[in-house]
Amino acid sequence: MEARMKNPAMVLPDAMKGINSLYKAVHGAGVPQETLELAHLRASQVNGCSACVDAGSRSARKAGVTDERLLMVAAWREAPYFTDSERAALALAEAVTRLADRSGDAVPDELWDEVADHFDEEQLAGLILWIATTNLFNRLNATIKEPAGTTW
């Protein structure tokens, strides 16, 4: 399978500069790399982005996420392999990704309070930006039909 076009972020160099700035800021916010990788993977699963699930799984492995944990991300609520802070990040990733599935608050206060118990303001900013950036790439890749296994 071939993509319809080159990734739009690659077509417009200034767009990629901005995205790279987001990456740098997020990775300097103090959120553990494994937590970022898990949140990315879960949002990508929810959105059905095969390219991001594939790339995210590989990146998570490089960051030290075990296969056991990787295989259970889709069923994280029932799996014993995640810390409380990772569970909070996974729940936030789902809520932010599924905005249209809620009536009322996109991120309920109860969830916000749980996430805020585990991350300070800078870490929260990094985590939210990471989830939003993941959703950006999920939507770009779905639109252009980016196949799994693509290297950027």
Short mmCIF file of C-alpha atoms in Angstrom, two decimals:
data_model
loop_
_atom_site.label_atom_id
_atom_site.label_comp_id
_atom_site.label_asym_id
_atom_site.label_seq_id
_atom_site.Cartn_x
_atom_site.Cartn_y
_atom_site.Cartn_z
CA MET A 1 0.00 0.00 0.00
CA GLU A 2 1.25 3.45 -0.86
CA ALA A 3 0.31 6.75 0.73
CA ARG A 4 -1.75 9.16 -1.34
CA MET A 5 0.95 11.78 -0.96
CA LYS A 6 3.99 12.64 1.09
CA ASN A 7 3.18 13.54 4.70
CA PRO A 8 1.96 17.17 4.67
CA ALA A 9 4.30 18.01 7.55
CA MET A 10 7.18 16.95 5.31
CA VAL A 11 5.86 18.84 2.29
CA LEU A 12 5.82 22.14 4.20
CA PRO A 13 9.21 22.50 5.91
CA ASP A 14 8.00 25.25 8.24
CA ALA A 15 5.32 22.90 9.58
CA MET A 16 7.93 20.32 10.50
CA LYS A 17 10.00 22.98 12.25
CA GLY A 18 7.04 23.75 14.48
CA ILE A 19 6.38 20.09 15.16
CA ASN A 20 10.05 19.53 16.02
CA SER A 21 9.80 22.42 18.49
CA LEU A 22 6.81 20.70 20.10
CA TYR A 23 8.76 17.43 20.33
CA LYS A 24 11.66 19.19 22.01
CA ALA A 25 9.40 20.99 24.50
CA VAL A 26 7.44 17.84 25.34
CA HIS A 27 10.55 15.75 25.90
CA GLY A 28 11.95 18.43 28.19
CA ALA A 29 8.83 18.60 30.36
CA GLY A 30 9.85 15.80 32.72
CA VAL A 31 7.32 13.14 31.77
CA PRO A 32 8.95 9.69 31.74
CA GLN A 33 9.62 8.54 28.18
CA GLU A 34 7.77 5.27 28.73
CA THR A 35 4.68 7.21 29.81
CA LEU A 36 4.81 9.37 26.68
CA GLU A 37 5.19 6.29 24.50
CA LEU A 38 2.24 4.54 26.15
CA ALA A 39 0.00 7.61 25.76
CA HIS A 40 1.03 7.91 22.09
CA LEU A 41 0.33 4.26 21.44
CA ARG A 42 -3.10 4.36 23.11
CA ALA A 43 -4.25 7.46 21.22
CA SER A 44 -3.03 5.91 17.97
CA GLN A 45 -4.92 2.69 18.73
CA VAL A 46 -8.12 4.63 19.42
CA ASN A 47 -7.72 6.52 16.14
CA GLY A 48 -6.85 3.39 14.16
CA CYS A 49 -3.63 4.87 12.78
CA SER A 50 -1.62 1.82 11.71
CA ALA A 51 1.46 3.89 10.84
CA CYS A 52 1.53 5.45 14.32
CA VAL A 53 0.72 2.20 16.13
CA ASP A 54 3.60 0.55 14.27
CA ALA A 55 6.07 3.41 14.80
CA GLY A 56 4.85 3.95 18.37
CA SER A 57 5.35 0.29 19.28
CA ARG A 58 8.89 0.37 17.95
CA SER A 59 9.65 3.61 19.74
CA ALA A 60 8.17 2.29 22.99
CA ARG A 61 10.39 -0.78 22.81
CA LYS A 62 13.43 1.44 22.32
CA ALA A 63 12.35 3.43 25.39
CA GLY A 64 12.25 0.24 27.46
CA VAL A 65 8.57 -0.70 27.38
CA THR A 66 8.38 -4.49 27.59
CA ASP A 67 6.45 -6.57 25.07
CA GLU A 68 4.18 -7.69 27.89
CA ARG A 69 3.14 -4.09 28.55
CA LEU A 70 2.95 -3.19 24.85
CA LEU A 71 0.57 -6.05 24.17
CA MET A 72 -1.74 -4.91 26.96
CA VAL A 73 -2.05 -1.20 26.17
CA ALA A 74 -5.41 -1.73 24.45
CA ALA A 75 -6.71 -3.41 27.63
CA TRP A 76 -4.80 -1.29 30.15
CA ARG A 77 -7.73 -1.00 32.57
CA GLU A 78 -7.76 -4.76 33.13
CA ALA A 79 -4.00 -5.30 33.02
CA PRO A 80 -1.80 -5.23 36.14
CA TYR A 81 1.28 -3.95 34.30
CA PHE A 82 0.86 -0.19 34.55
CA THR A 83 1.64 2.26 37.33
CA ASP A 84 -0.99 4.64 38.66
CA SER A 85 0.63 7.55 36.83
CA GLU A 86 0.70 5.59 33.57
CA ARG A 87 -2.97 4.70 34.04
CA ALA A 88 -3.79 8.38 34.54
CA ALA A 89 -1.87 9.26 31.36
CA LEU A 90 -3.61 6.49 29.38
CA ALA A 91 -7.03 7.66 30.58
CA LEU A 92 -6.16 11.24 29.62
CA ALA A 93 -4.97 10.10 26.19
CA GLU A 94 -8.31 8.36 25.63
CA ALA A 95 -10.38 11.33 26.85
CA VAL A 96 -8.48 13.88 24.76
CA THR A 97 -8.63 11.62 21.71
CA ARG A 98 -12.35 10.88 22.06
CA LEU A 99 -13.60 14.45 22.45
CA ALA A 100 -16.73 13.86 20.36
CA ASP A 101 -17.76 10.83 22.42
CA ARG A 102 -18.66 12.93 25.46
CA SER A 103 -21.50 15.22 26.32
CA GLY A 104 -20.29 17.74 28.84
CA ASP A 105 -16.66 18.08 29.79
CA ALA A 106 -14.22 16.48 27.36
CA VAL A 107 -11.96 15.72 30.31
CA PRO A 108 -14.07 15.22 33.45
CA ASP A 109 -12.90 16.89 36.65
CA GLU A 110 -12.41 13.49 38.32
CA LEU A 111 -9.98 12.45 35.58
CA TRP A 112 -8.22 15.81 35.64
CA ASP A 113 -7.74 15.56 39.40
CA GLU A 114 -6.31 12.03 39.03
CA VAL A 115 -3.85 13.14 36.36
CA ALA A 116 -2.88 16.24 38.35
CA ASP A 117 -2.11 14.02 41.35
CA HIS A 118 0.67 12.39 39.32
CA PHE A 119 2.06 15.20 37.17
CA ASP A 120 3.04 18.79 37.92
CA GLU A 121 1.94 21.65 35.66
CA GLU A 122 4.96 21.43 33.35
CA GLN A 123 4.54 17.67 32.99
CA LEU A 124 0.81 18.10 32.38
CA ALA A 125 1.56 20.63 29.65
CA GLY A 126 4.01 18.21 28.06
CA LEU A 127 1.60 15.29 28.26
CA ILE A 128 -1.31 17.27 26.80
CA LEU A 129 0.86 18.60 23.97
CA TRP A 130 2.13 15.07 23.28
CA ILE A 131 -1.39 13.67 23.05
CA ALA A 132 -2.46 16.56 20.81
CA THR A 133 0.58 16.04 18.55
CA THR A 134 -0.17 12.33 18.37
CA ASN A 135 -3.72 13.14 17.31
CA LEU A 136 -2.37 15.54 14.68
CA PHE A 137 -0.20 12.82 13.15
CA ASN A 138 -2.97 10.22 13.43
CA ARG A 139 -5.24 12.50 11.40
CA LEU A 140 -2.58 13.35 8.83
CA ASN A 141 -1.71 9.69 8.35
CA ALA A 142 -5.34 8.56 8.14
CA THR A 143 -6.10 11.23 5.54
CA ILE A 144 -3.20 10.33 3.26
CA LYS A 145 -3.47 6.58 4.00
CA GLU A 146 0.07 6.34 5.35
CA PRO A 147 0.86 2.62 5.64
CA ALA A 148 2.42 0.91 8.64
CA GLY A 149 6.16 0.49 8.35
CA THR A 150 6.74 3.97 6.93
CA THR A 151 9.94 5.64 8.00
CA TRP A 152 9.99 9.40 8.11
#
